[in-house]
PDB file of C-alpha atoms in Angstrom:
ATOM      1  CA  MET A   1      -1.988 -60.636  25.654  1.00 53.00           C
ATOM      2  CA  THR A   2      -3.984 -60.883  22.664  1.00 60.00           C
ATOM      3  CA  ASN A   3      -5.954 -57.796  23.394  1.00 73.00           C
ATOM      4  CA  TYR A   4      -2.804 -55.573  23.480  1.00 71.00           C
ATOM      5  CA  ARG A   5      -1.669 -56.815  20.187  1.00 78.00           C
ATOM      6  CA  ILE A   6      -5.135 -55.975  18.688  1.00 77.00           C
ATOM      7  CA  LEU A   7      -5.018 -52.523  20.395  1.00 70.00           C
ATOM      8  CA  ALA A   8      -1.488 -51.848  19.082  1.00 72.00           C
ATOM      9  CA  ALA A   9      -2.366 -52.992  15.695  1.00 73.00           C
ATOM     10  CA  SER A  10      -5.511 -50.784  15.692  1.00 73.00           C
ATOM     11  CA  ILE A  11      -3.478 -47.622  16.791  1.00 74.00           C
ATOM     12  CA  ALA A  12      -0.837 -48.519  14.007  1.00 69.00           C
ATOM     13  CA  ILE A  13      -3.512 -48.673  11.432  1.00 73.00           C
ATOM     14  CA  ALA A  14      -5.264 -45.520  12.706  1.00 66.00           C
ATOM     15  CA  ALA A  15      -1.980 -43.446  12.816  1.00 64.00           C
ATOM     16  CA  GLY A  16      -1.158 -44.783   9.162  1.00 63.00           C
ATOM     17  CA  LEU A  17      -4.541 -43.573   8.014  1.00 60.00           C
ATOM     18  CA  MET A  18      -4.248 -40.216   9.851  1.00 61.00           C
ATOM     19  CA  LEU A  19      -0.833 -39.828   8.061  1.00 57.00           C
ATOM     20  CA  GLN A  20      -2.375 -40.108   4.558  1.00 62.00           C
ATOM     21  CA  ALA A  21      -4.920 -37.314   5.470  1.00 54.00           C
ATOM     22  CA  CYS A  22      -2.804 -34.440   5.756  1.00 58.00           C
ATOM     23  CA  TYR A  23      -3.819 -31.033   4.898  1.00 61.00           C
ATOM     24  CA  THR A  24      -2.570 -29.661   1.657  1.00 65.00           C
ATOM     25  CA  ALA A  25      -2.937 -25.999   1.361  1.00 70.00           C
ATOM     26  CA  PRO A  26      -4.973 -24.818  -1.682  1.00 77.00           C
ATOM     27  CA  ALA A  27      -3.083 -23.291  -4.701  1.00 77.00           C
ATOM     28  CA  PRO A  28      -2.547 -19.392  -4.290  1.00 77.00           C
ATOM     29  CA  THR A  29      -5.046 -17.230  -5.817  1.00 74.00           C
ATOM     30  CA  PRO A  30      -3.593 -14.740  -8.357  1.00 73.00           C
ATOM     31  CA  VAL A  31      -3.915 -11.231  -7.322  1.00 67.00           C
ATOM     32  CA  PRO A  32      -5.913  -9.054  -9.857  1.00 69.00           C
ATOM     33  CA  THR A  33      -3.810  -6.599 -11.391  1.00 83.00           C
ATOM     34  CA  ARG A  34      -5.166  -3.214 -12.033  1.00 85.00           C
ATOM     35  CA  SER A  35      -4.519  -1.182 -14.976  1.00 90.00           C
ATOM     36  CA  ILE A  36      -1.840   1.742 -14.616  1.00 90.00           C
ATOM     37  CA  GLY A  37      -4.690   4.332 -15.141  1.00 91.00           C
ATOM     38  CA  GLU A  38      -6.371   2.759 -12.043  1.00 94.00           C
ATOM     39  CA  ARG A  39      -3.262   2.786 -10.021  1.00 94.00           C
ATOM     40  CA  PHE A  40      -2.367   6.329 -11.076  1.00 95.00           C
ATOM     41  CA  ASP A  41      -5.871   7.612 -10.183  1.00 96.00           C
ATOM     42  CA  GLN A  42      -5.387   5.769  -6.762  1.00 96.00           C
ATOM     43  CA  SER A  43      -2.153   7.713  -6.303  1.00 96.00           C
ATOM     44  CA  TRP A  44      -3.416  11.093  -7.307  1.00 97.00           C
ATOM     45  CA  GLN A  45      -6.418  10.856  -5.222  1.00 97.00           C
ATOM     46  CA  ALA A  46      -4.194   9.647  -2.216  1.00 97.00           C
ATOM     47  CA  ALA A  47      -1.863  12.756  -3.003  1.00 97.00           C
ATOM     48  CA  ARG A  48      -4.930  15.102  -3.129  1.00 97.00           C
ATOM     49  CA  GLY A  49      -6.088  13.880   0.176  1.00 97.00           C
ATOM     50  CA  ALA A  50      -2.899  13.931   1.944  1.00 97.00           C
ATOM     51  CA  ALA A  51      -2.483  17.657   0.955  1.00 97.00           C
ATOM     52  CA  ALA A  52      -5.918  18.223   2.609  1.00 96.00           C
ATOM     53  CA  ASP A  53      -5.002  16.210   5.501  1.00 96.00           C
ATOM     54  CA  VAL A  54      -2.098  18.324   6.447  1.00 95.00           C
ATOM     55  CA  GLY A  55      -3.786  21.695   5.626  1.00 96.00           C
ATOM     56  CA  VAL A  56      -2.205  22.342   2.121  1.00 96.00           C
ATOM     57  CA  ARG A  57      -4.453  24.872  -0.037  1.00 96.00           C
ATOM     58  CA  ILE A  58      -4.322  23.456  -3.569  1.00 96.00           C
ATOM     59  CA  THR A  59      -3.756  26.453  -5.862  1.00 97.00           C
ATOM     60  CA  SER A  60      -3.436  24.555  -9.112  1.00 97.00           C
ATOM     61  CA  GLU A  61      -3.796  20.885 -10.602  1.00 96.00           C
ATOM     62  CA  ASP A  62      -2.744  19.647 -13.865  1.00 96.00           C
ATOM     63  CA  ARG A  63      -3.482  16.051 -14.032  1.00 94.00           C
ATOM     64  CA  SER A  64      -1.925  15.486 -17.452  1.00 94.00           C
ATOM     65  CA  SER A  65       1.548  16.410 -16.107  1.00 95.00           C
ATOM     66  CA  GLY A  66       0.763  14.916 -12.952  1.00 95.00           C
ATOM     67  CA  THR A  67       1.301  18.166 -10.812  1.00 97.00           C
ATOM     68  CA  LEU A  68      -0.501  19.667  -7.872  1.00 97.00           C
ATOM     69  CA  ARG A  69       0.873  22.989  -6.417  1.00 97.00           C
ATOM     70  CA  GLY A  70      -0.382  24.502  -3.231  1.00 96.00           C
ATOM     71  CA  THR A  71       0.643  26.495  -0.198  1.00 95.00           C
ATOM     72  CA  GLN A  72       0.552  25.883   3.559  1.00 94.00           C
ATOM     73  CA  GLY A  73       1.276  28.921   5.656  1.00 90.00           C
ATOM     74  CA  SER A  74       4.521  30.416   3.887  1.00 92.00           C
ATOM     75  CA  SER A  75       5.571  27.283   2.354  1.00 93.00           C
ATOM     76  CA  ASN A  76       5.068  26.325  -1.207  1.00 95.00           C
ATOM     77  CA  VAL A  77       4.182  22.771  -1.931  1.00 96.00           C
ATOM     78  CA  THR A  78       4.554  20.997  -5.392  1.00 96.00           C
ATOM     79  CA  ILE A  79       3.341  17.153  -5.361  1.00 96.00           C
ATOM     80  CA  THR A  80       4.261  15.076  -8.632  1.00 96.00           C
ATOM     81  CA  VAL A  81       2.574  11.948  -9.412  1.00 96.00           C
ATOM     82  CA  ILE A  82       4.627  10.462 -12.487  1.00 95.00           C
ATOM     83  CA  THR A  83       3.994   6.896 -14.552  1.00 93.00           C
ATOM     84  CA  GLN A  84       7.586   5.508 -14.872  1.00 92.00           C
ATOM     85  CA  ALA A  85       8.794   3.627 -17.735  1.00 91.00           C
ATOM     86  CA  ASP A  86       8.397   0.380 -15.793  1.00 91.00           C
ATOM     87  CA  ALA A  87       4.702   1.115 -15.014  1.00 89.00           C
ATOM     88  CA  SER A  88       5.281   1.938 -11.593  1.00 91.00           C
ATOM     89  CA  ILE A  89       3.974   5.078 -10.190  1.00 94.00           C
ATOM     90  CA  GLN A  90       6.243   7.607  -8.365  1.00 95.00           C
ATOM     91  CA  VAL A  91       5.015  10.439  -6.197  1.00 96.00           C
ATOM     92  CA  GLY A  92       7.071  13.269  -4.913  1.00 95.00           C
ATOM     93  CA  PHE A  93       6.843  15.935  -2.514  1.00 96.00           C
ATOM     94  CA  ALA A  94       8.703  19.083  -2.695  1.00 95.00           C
ATOM     95  CA  VAL A  95       8.313  21.946  -0.262  1.00 95.00           C
ATOM     96  CA  SER A  96      10.200  25.360  -0.087  1.00 94.00           C
ATOM     97  CA  GLY A  97       9.848  29.115   1.015  1.00 91.00           C
ATOM     98  CA  GLY A  98       8.852  28.526   4.625  1.00 85.00           C
ATOM     99  CA  GLY A  99      12.135  27.823   6.455  1.00 88.00           C
ATOM    100  CA  THR A 100      14.217  24.587   6.692  1.00 89.00           C
ATOM    101  CA  SER A 101      12.459  23.117   9.714  1.00 90.00           C
ATOM    102  CA  GLN A 102       8.932  24.126   8.905  1.00 90.00           C
ATOM    103  CA  ASP A 103       9.382  22.763   5.059  1.00 89.00           C
ATOM    104  CA  ALA A 104      10.922  19.587   6.468  1.00 91.00           C
ATOM    105  CA  ASN A 105       7.629  19.274   8.812  1.00 93.00           C
ATOM    106  CA  VAL A 106       5.402  19.927   6.127  1.00 93.00           C
ATOM    107  CA  LYS A 107       6.941  17.337   3.638  1.00 94.00           C
ATOM    108  CA  GLU A 108       7.095  14.837   6.434  1.00 95.00           C
ATOM    109  CA  HIS A 109       3.261  15.201   7.340  1.00 95.00           C
ATOM    110  CA  LEU A 110       2.590  15.131   3.553  1.00 96.00           C
ATOM    111  CA  THR A 111       4.794  11.626   3.072  1.00 95.00           C
ATOM    112  CA  ARG A 112       3.027  10.017   6.200  1.00 96.00           C
ATOM    113  CA  ALA A 113      -0.440  11.143   5.215  1.00 96.00           C
ATOM    114  CA  TYR A 114      -0.029   9.904   1.481  1.00 96.00           C
ATOM    115  CA  GLN A 115       1.310   6.593   3.024  1.00 96.00           C
ATOM    116  CA  ARG A 116      -1.769   6.371   5.334  1.00 96.00           C
ATOM    117  CA  ARG A 117      -4.346   6.910   2.347  1.00 96.00           C
ATOM    118  CA  MET A 118      -2.294   4.157   0.226  1.00 94.00           C
ATOM    119  CA  GLY A 119      -2.766   1.803   3.084  1.00 91.00           C
ATOM    120  CA  ARG A 120       0.962   1.446   3.737  1.00 86.00           C
TER     121      ARG A 120
END
């Protein structure tokens, strides 16, 4: 009977020690912030790449105004990359001139290609 008491006491002590050694997660590491210029550049390059991915031939680029213009078939494509007042970047795709369904299809493909290039 004495052996059971010693065994029970040992188990209780071991359990108490194990509870004190619980894992604590490390403090979260802050995400490095990128400058607005770096984020604009990433969005600009992703927009240019998306245009190439879907076969849009870029006819003009004006980085200072954030505008890319091009064509795909009979559709005219305008891509805008704009820095907002809250320091976010807004990218827009406008497609016209190729018929409603064709234009919608080109816009959808551009959006998906852009999202893919941005890792979303």
